Coordinates of C-alpha atoms in Angstrom, one line a residue:
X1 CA 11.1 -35.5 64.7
X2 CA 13.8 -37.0 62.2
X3 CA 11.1 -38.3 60.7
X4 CA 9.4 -35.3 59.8
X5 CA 12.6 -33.9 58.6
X6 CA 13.7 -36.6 56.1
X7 CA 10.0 -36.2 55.2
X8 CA 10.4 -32.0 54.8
X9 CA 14.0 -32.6 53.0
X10 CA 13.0 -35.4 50.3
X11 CA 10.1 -32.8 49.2
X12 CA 12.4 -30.1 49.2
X13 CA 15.1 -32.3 47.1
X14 CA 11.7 -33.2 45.1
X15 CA 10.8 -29.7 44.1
X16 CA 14.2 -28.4 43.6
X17 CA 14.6 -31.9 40.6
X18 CA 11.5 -30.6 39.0
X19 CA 12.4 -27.2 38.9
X20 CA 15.7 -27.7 38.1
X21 CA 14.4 -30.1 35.4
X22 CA 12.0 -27.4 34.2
X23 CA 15.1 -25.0 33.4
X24 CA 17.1 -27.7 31.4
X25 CA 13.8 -28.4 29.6
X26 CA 12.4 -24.6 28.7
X27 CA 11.0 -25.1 25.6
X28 CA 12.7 -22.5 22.8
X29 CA 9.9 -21.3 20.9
X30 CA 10.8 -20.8 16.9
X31 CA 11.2 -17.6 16.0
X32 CA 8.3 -15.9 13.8
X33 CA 10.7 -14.0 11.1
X34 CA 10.4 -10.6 10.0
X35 CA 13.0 -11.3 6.7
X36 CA 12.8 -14.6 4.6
X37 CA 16.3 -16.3 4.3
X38 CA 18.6 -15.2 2.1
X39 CA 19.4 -19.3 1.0
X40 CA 17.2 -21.8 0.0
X41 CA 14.8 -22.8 3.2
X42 CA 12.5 -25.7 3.3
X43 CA 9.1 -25.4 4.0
X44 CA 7.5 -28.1 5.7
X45 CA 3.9 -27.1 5.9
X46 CA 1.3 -24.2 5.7
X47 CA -1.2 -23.8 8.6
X48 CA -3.3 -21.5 10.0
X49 CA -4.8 -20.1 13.8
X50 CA -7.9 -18.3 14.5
X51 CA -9.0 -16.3 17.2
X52 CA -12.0 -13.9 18.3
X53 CA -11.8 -10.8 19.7
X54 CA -13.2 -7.3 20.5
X55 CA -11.0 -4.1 19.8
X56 CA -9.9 -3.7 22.8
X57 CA -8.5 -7.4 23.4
X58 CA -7.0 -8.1 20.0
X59 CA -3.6 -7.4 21.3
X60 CA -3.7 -10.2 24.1
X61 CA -5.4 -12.3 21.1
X62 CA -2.6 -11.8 18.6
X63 CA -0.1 -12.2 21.1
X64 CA -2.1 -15.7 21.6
X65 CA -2.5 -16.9 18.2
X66 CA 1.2 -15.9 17.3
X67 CA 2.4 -18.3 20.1
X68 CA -0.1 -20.6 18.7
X69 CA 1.8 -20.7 15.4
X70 CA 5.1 -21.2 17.1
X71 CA 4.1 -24.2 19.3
X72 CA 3.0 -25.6 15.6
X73 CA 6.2 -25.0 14.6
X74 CA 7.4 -27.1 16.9
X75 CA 5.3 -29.9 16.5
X76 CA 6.0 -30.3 12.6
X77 CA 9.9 -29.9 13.4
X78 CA 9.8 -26.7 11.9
X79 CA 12.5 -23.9 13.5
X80 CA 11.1 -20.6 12.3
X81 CA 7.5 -19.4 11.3
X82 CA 7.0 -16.4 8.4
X83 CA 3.3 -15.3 8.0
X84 CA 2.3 -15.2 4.8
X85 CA -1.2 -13.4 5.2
X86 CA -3.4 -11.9 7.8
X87 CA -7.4 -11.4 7.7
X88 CA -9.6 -9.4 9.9
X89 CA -13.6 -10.0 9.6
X90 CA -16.5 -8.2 11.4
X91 CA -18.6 -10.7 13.1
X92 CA -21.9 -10.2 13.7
X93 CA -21.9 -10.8 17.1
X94 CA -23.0 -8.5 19.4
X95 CA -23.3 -7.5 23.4
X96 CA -23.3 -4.9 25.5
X97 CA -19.1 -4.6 24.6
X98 CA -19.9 -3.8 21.4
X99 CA -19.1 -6.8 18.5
X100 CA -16.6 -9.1 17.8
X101 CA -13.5 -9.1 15.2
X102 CA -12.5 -12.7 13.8
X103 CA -8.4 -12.7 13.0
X104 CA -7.0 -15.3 11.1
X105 CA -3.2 -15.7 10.3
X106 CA -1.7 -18.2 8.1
X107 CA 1.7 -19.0 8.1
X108 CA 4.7 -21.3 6.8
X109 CA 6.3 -23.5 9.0
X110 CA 9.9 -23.7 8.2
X111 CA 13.5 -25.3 8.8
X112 CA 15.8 -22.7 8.4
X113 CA 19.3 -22.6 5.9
X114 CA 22.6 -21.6 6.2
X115 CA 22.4 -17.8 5.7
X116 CA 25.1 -16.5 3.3
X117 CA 27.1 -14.5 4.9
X118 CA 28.2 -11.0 3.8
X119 CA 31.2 -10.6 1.1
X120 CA 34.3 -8.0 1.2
X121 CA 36.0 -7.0 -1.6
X122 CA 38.6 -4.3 -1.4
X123 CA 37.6 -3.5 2.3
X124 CA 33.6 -2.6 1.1
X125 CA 31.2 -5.1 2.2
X126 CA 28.4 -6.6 -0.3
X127 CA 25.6 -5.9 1.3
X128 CA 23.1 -8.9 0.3
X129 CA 19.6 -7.9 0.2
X130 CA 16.7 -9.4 2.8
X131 CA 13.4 -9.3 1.7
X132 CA 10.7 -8.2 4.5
X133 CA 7.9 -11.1 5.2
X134 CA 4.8 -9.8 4.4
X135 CA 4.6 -9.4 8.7
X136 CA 6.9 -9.2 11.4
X137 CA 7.3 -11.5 14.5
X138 CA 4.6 -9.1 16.3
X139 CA 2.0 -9.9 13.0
X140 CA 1.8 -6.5 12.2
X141 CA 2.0 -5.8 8.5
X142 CA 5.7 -5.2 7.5
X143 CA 6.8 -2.0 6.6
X144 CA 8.1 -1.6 2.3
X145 CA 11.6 -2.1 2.1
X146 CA 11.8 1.2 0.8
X147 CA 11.7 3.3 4.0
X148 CA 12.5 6.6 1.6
X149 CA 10.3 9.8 2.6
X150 CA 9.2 12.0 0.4
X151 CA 10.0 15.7 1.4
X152 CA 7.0 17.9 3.1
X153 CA 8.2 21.1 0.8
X154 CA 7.2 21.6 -2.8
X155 CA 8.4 18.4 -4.7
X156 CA 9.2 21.3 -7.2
X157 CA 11.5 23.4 -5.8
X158 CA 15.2 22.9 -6.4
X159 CA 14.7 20.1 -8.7
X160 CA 17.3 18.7 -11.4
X161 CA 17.0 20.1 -14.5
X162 CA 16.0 17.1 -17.2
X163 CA 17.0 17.8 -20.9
X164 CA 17.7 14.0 -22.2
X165 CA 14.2 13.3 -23.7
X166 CA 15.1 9.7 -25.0
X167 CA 12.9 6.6 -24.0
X168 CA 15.1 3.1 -24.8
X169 CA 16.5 0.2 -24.2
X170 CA 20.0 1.1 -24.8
X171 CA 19.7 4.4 -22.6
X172 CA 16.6 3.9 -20.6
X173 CA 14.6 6.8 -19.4
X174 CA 15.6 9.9 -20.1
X175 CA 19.5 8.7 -18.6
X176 CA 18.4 6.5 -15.9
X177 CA 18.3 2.8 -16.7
X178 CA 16.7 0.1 -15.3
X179 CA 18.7 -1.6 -12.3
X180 CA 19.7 1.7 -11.2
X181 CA 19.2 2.8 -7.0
X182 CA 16.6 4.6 -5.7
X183 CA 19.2 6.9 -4.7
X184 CA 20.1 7.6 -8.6
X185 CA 17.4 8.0 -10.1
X186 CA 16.4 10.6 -6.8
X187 CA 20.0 12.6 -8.1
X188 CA 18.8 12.9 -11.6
X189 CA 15.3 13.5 -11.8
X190 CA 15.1 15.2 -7.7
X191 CA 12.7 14.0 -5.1
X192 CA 8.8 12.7 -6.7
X193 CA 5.4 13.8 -5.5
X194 CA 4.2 10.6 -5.1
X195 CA 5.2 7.4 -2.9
X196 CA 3.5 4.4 -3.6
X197 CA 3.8 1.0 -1.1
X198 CA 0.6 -0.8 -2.1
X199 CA 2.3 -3.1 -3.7
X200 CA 4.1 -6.3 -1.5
X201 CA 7.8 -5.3 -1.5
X202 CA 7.8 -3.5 -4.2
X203 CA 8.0 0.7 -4.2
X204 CA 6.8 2.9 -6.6
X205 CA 7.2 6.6 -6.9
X206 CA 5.9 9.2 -9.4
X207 CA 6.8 12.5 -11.2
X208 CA 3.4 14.3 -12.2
X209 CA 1.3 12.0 -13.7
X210 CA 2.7 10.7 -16.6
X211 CA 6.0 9.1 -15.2
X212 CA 5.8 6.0 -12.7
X213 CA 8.9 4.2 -11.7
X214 CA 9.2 0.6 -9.4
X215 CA 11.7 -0.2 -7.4
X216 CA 12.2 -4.0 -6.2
X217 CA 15.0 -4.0 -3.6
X218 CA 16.3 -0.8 -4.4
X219 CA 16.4 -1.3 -7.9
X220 CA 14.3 0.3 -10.7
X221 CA 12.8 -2.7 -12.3
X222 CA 10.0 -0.8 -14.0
X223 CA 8.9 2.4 -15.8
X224 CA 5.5 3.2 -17.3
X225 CA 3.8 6.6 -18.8
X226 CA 0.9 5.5 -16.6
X227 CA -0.2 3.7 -14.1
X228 CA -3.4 1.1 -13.4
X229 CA -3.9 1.5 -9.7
X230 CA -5.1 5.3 -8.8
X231 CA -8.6 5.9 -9.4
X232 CA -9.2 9.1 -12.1
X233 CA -10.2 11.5 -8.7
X234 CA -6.6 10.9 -7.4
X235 CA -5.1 11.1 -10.5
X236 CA -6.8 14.3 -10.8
X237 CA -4.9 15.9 -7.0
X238 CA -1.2 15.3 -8.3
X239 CA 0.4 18.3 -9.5
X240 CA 2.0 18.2 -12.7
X241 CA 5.5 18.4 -13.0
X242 CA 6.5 20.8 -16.2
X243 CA 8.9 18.4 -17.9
X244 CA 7.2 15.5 -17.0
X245 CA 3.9 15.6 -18.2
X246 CA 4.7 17.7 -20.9
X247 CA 4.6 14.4 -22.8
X248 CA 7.8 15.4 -24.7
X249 CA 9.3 11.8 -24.6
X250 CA 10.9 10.4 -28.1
X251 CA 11.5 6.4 -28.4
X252 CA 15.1 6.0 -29.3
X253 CA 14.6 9.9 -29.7
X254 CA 12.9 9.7 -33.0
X255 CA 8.6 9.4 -32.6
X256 CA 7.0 10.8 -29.8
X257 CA 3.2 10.9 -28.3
X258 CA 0.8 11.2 -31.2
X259 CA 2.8 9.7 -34.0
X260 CA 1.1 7.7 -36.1
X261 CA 1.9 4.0 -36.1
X262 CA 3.1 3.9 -39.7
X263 CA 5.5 6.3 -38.8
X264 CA 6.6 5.0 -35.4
X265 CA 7.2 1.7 -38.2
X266 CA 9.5 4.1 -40.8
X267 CA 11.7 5.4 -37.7
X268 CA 12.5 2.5 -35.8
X269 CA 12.6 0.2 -39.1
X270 CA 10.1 -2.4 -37.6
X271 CA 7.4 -4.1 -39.7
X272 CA 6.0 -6.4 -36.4
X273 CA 1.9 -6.4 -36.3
X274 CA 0.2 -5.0 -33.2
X275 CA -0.7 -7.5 -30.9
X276 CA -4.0 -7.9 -29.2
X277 CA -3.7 -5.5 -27.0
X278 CA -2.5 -3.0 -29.9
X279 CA 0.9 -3.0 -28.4
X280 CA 4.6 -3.3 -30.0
X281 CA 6.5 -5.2 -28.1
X282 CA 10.5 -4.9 -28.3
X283 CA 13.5 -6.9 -26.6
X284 CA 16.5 -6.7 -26.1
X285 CA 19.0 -8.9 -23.7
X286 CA 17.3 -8.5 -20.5
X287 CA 14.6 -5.9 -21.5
X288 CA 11.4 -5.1 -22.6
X289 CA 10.1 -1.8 -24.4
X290 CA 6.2 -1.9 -24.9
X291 CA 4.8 0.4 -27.2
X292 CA 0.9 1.7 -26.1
X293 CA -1.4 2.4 -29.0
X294 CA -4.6 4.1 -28.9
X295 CA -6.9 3.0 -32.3
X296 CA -9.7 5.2 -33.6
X297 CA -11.9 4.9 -36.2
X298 CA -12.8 7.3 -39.2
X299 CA -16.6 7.1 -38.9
X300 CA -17.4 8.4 -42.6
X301 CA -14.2 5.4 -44.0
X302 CA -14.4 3.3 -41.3
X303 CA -10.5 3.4 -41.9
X304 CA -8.8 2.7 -38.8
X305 CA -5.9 5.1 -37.2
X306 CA -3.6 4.1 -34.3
X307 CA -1.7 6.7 -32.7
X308 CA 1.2 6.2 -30.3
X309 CA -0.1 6.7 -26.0
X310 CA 2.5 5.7 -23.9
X311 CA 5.0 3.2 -23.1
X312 CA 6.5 0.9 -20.7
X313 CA 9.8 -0.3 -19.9
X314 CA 10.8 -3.4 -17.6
X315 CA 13.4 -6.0 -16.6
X316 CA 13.0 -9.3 -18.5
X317 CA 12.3 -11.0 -15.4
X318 CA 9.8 -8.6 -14.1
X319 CA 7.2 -9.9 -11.6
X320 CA 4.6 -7.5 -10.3
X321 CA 4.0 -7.8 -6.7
X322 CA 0.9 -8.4 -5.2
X323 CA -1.6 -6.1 -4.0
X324 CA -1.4 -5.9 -0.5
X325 CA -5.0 -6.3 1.4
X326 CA -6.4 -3.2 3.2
X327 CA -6.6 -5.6 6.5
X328 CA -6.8 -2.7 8.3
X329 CA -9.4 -0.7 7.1
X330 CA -12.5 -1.7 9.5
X331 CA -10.5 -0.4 12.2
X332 CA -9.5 2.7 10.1
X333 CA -12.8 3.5 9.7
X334 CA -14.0 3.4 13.4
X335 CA -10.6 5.8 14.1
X336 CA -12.0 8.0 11.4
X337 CA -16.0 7.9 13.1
X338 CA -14.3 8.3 16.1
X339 CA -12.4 11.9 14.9
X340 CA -15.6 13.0 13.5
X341 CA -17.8 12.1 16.8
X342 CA -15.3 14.3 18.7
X343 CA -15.6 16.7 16.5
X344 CA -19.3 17.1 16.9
X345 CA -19.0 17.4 21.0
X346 CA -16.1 20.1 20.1
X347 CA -13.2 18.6 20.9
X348 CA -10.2 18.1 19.3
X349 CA -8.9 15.4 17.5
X350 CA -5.7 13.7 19.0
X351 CA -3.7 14.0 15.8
X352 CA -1.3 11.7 17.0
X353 CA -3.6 9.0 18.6
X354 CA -5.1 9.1 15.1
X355 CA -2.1 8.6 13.2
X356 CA -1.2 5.9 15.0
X357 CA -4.7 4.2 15.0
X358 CA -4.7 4.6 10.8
X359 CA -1.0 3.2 10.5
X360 CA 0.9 3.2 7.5
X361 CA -0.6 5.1 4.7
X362 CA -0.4 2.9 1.1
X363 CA 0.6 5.9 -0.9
X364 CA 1.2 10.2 -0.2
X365 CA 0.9 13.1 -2.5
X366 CA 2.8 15.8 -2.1
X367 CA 1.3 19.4 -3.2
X368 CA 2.5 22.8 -3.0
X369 CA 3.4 24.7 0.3
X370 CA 4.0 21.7 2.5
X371 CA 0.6 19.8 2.4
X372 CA 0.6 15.9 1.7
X373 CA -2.2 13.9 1.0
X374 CA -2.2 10.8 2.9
X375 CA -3.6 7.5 1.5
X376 CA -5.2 4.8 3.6
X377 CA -7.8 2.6 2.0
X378 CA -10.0 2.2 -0.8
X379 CA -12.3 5.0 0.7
X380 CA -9.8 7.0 2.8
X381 CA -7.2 10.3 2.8
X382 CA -6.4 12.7 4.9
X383 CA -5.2 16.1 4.1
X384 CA -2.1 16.9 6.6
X385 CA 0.1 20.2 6.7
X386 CA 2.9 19.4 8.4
X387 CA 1.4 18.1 11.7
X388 CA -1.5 19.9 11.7
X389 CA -5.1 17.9 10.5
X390 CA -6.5 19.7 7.6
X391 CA -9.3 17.5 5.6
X392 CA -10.5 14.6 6.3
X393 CA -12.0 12.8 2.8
X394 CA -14.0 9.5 2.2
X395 CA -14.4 8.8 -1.5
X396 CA -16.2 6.1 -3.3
X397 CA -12.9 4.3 -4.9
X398 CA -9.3 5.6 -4.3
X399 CA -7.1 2.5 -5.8
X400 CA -8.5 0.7 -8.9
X401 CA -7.6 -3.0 -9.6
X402 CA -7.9 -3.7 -5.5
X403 CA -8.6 -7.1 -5.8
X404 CA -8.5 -7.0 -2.4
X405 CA -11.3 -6.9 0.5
X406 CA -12.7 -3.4 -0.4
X407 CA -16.3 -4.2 1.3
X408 CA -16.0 -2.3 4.6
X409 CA -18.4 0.8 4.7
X410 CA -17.3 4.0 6.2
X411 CA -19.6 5.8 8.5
X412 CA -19.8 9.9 9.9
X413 CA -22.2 9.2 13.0
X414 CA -25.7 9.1 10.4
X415 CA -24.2 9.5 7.8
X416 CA -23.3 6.3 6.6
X417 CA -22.2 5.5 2.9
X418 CA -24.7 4.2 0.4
X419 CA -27.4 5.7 2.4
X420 CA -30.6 7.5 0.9
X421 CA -30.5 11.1 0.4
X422 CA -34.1 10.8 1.4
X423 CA -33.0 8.6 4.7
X424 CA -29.8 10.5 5.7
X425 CA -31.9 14.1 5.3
X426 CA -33.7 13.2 8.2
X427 CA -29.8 14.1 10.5
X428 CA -29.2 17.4 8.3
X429 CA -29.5 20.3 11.2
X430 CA -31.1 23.4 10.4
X431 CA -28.4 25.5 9.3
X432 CA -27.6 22.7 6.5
X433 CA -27.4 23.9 2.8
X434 CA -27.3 22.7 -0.7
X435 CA -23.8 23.8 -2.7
X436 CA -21.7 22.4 -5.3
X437 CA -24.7 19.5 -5.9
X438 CA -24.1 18.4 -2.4
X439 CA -25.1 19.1 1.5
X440 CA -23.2 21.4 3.2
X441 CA -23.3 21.4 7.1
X442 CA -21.5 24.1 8.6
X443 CA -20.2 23.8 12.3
X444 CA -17.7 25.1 15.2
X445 CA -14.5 24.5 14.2
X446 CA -15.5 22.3 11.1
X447 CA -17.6 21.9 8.2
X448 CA -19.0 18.4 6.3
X449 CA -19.9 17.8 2.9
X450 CA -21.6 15.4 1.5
X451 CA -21.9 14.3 -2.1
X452 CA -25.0 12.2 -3.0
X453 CA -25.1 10.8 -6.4
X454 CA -28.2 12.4 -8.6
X455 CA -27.8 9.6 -11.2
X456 CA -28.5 6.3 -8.9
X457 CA -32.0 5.8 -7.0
X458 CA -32.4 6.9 -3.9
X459 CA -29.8 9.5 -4.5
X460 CA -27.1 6.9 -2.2
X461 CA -24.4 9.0 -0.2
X462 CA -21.3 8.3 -1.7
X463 CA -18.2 10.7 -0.5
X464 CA -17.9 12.8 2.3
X465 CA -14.8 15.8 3.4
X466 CA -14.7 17.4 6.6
X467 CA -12.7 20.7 6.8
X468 CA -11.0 21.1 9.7
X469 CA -10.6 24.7 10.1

């Protein structure tokens, strides 16, 4: 019996040691940072983890593969982990579950600094700047600095009157200079009619469409009269703004849109050659004024003209961001075949399980009496007033200069884009009608329209809207 006893109390004295050892010992994971250090960090290595997964299971799989990259973090001697990039691929794998999604993060495995810490000067606190890793401890894509809305009203109504005409580098444009806030250039010219976060950490809002402005942490680093990412159809849905694309700009208030480049050279007393890209190129301290011009040729003299298009306007020590990826268009897609499916068995779309399936839209338009256009993809907007689901539109390019994985297809049940007028025709019900060079289906609730294009073989679908009525 006392036996058995020291035998029972030596175990229990065992397995109390071991988990009293296991506390002391609890491994802290590193932290996977949502802002990089404000102070010079050092990196110690980049890795990566992969992982498979179907829809429904890539939750528990990021959740894996993100603890993955922190046990890495210890292993290198690293003490916090920022992601640098995030890829999702369909693989063509397929069971009864449906098929599988490959997700890949890579990462930098770091050893934090000493932060700086905030400075007070007369009782106000400097408020030093983070900048947001390109995704956050949960390896979801990391919302813009700039969390500004634009307003759901007319962008039109009750806005600033703008008189100041001048483009330069000693005034900037038209009052508002380069390094001023979001907030001031929002008081001068009123709220824009187009938000832009495409672009890693980097925000850029427009006024019509002749007047683009970037803002790197809340500061205007950039202006341009127009801009290379918004394919022509976009372009095309932003209202204009009266004084802002009424072109009435004047560099240093002297030569405006039009003027001919010897006279652009007799006003602002230059005698500088174009360069190659036919542009004048002025400095000054910190800035840079670019001068656009468009050439032409007289086809009887061959004499060439060049005429004055635009301009541009940036900090010295401008870097453009980089173009964010649309990772999450796939799964964008499938929300948006998933709407339409419902729509066929007459049901309504769950606007708000929809807006969170789509996530963050790169870029919204705001039009007259409240509607906004929202932009997803490459291929996707919605229409929205207020809450309420209005127009659902798949286009054939929405952002130009993508560089970015653009391949995903989008699907309506059959109709499925690129496919054969000749194919697809074979799904049109009976009540379906040609209008407006495309296929009109008419239905309870809703309507579809396809657009097929005349000019390629096959007659490929290439854009689809459904109206949500």
């Amino acid at each position: 019996m006392h036996i058995f006893l020291k035998i029972v109390t030596f175990n229990c004295f065992l397995l109390f040691s071991l988990f009293a050892f296991s506390a002391v010992e609890e491994v802290v994971l590193p932290p996977i940072l949502d802002y990089y250090p404000n102070c010079e960090y050092q990196v110690i290595k980049e890795t990566s983890v992969i992982g498979m997964a179907k829809a429904q299971q890539m939750a528990k799989t990021t959740k894996r593969l993100l603890n993955q990259l922190q046990q890495k973090a210890i292993d290198a001697g690293a003490n916090g982990v920022i992601i640098i990039d995030k890829k999702i691929e369909d693989i063509n794998v397929l069971d009864e579950k449906g098929g599988q999604q490959q997700i890949r993060f890579i990462a930098k495995l770091i050893v934090q600094c000493q932060q700086k810490k905030v400075a007070h000067e007369m009782g106000t606190p400097h408020v030093i700047h983070q900048r947001f890793t390109a995704y956050n401890h949960d390896g979801v894509k990391a919302k813009s600095m700039m969390t500004f809305k634009l307003t759901s009203a007319d962008s039109r109504v009750g806005r600033p009157e703008v008189i100041n005409t001048e483009v330069s580098l000693a005034n900037g444009l038209y009052g508002v200079k380069l390094g001023d806030s979001y907030q001031q250039v929002i008081k001068k010219f009123g709220e824009p009619n187009v938000q832009l976060t495409l672009l890693a950490d980097e925000l850029i809002i427009g006024y019509g469409r002749h007047h683009w402005l970037h803002f790197q942490l809340d500061k205007l680093v950039k202006v341009q009269s127009t801009l290379p990412y918004l394919s022509a159809s976009i372009l095309n849905k932003i209202p204009l703004l009266d004084f802002f694309d009424a072109n009435a700009w004047k560099i240093n208030n002297k030569v405006g849109r039009k003027a001919l480049l010897k006279d652009v050279y007799s006003a602002l007393a230059l005698d500088k050659p174009l360069n190659e890209k036919n542009q004048l190129v002025l400095n000054s301290q910190n800035k840079v004024l670019t001068l656009n011009f468009i050439a032409s040729k007289n086809s009887h003299t061959n004499e060439k003209k060049y005429t004055l298009g635009g301009f541009s306007m940036e900090q010295s020590n401008y870097k453009e961001s980089r173009m964010l990826p649309f990772d999450d268009q796939v799964i964008q897609n499938e929300a948006i075949t998933q709407a339409y499916l419902a729509l066929v068995s007459n049901k309504e779309i769950n606007v708000n399980n929809l807006a969170e399936q789509l996530g963050e839209a790169k870029g919204r338009i705001v039009l007259p009496r409240g509607i906004t256009i929202n932009l997803y993809n490459q291929h996707l907007m919605l229409k929205v007033n207020a809450t309420e689901l209005v127009e659902i539109h798949l286009l054939e390019e929405v952002f130009i200069n993508d560089n970015a994985n653009s391949k995903a297809i989008w699907a309506l049940g059959d109709f499925i884009q690129g496919g054969s007028f000749e194919q697809l025709q074979q799904s049109f019900p009976d009540d379906a009608y040609e209008s407006n060079y495309g296929i009109e289906i008419p239905s309870v609730g809703y309507s579809l329209f396809l657009l097929f294009d005349d000019n390629n073989k096959g007659k490929p679908l290439y854009e689809a809207v459904i109206s949500i009525y």
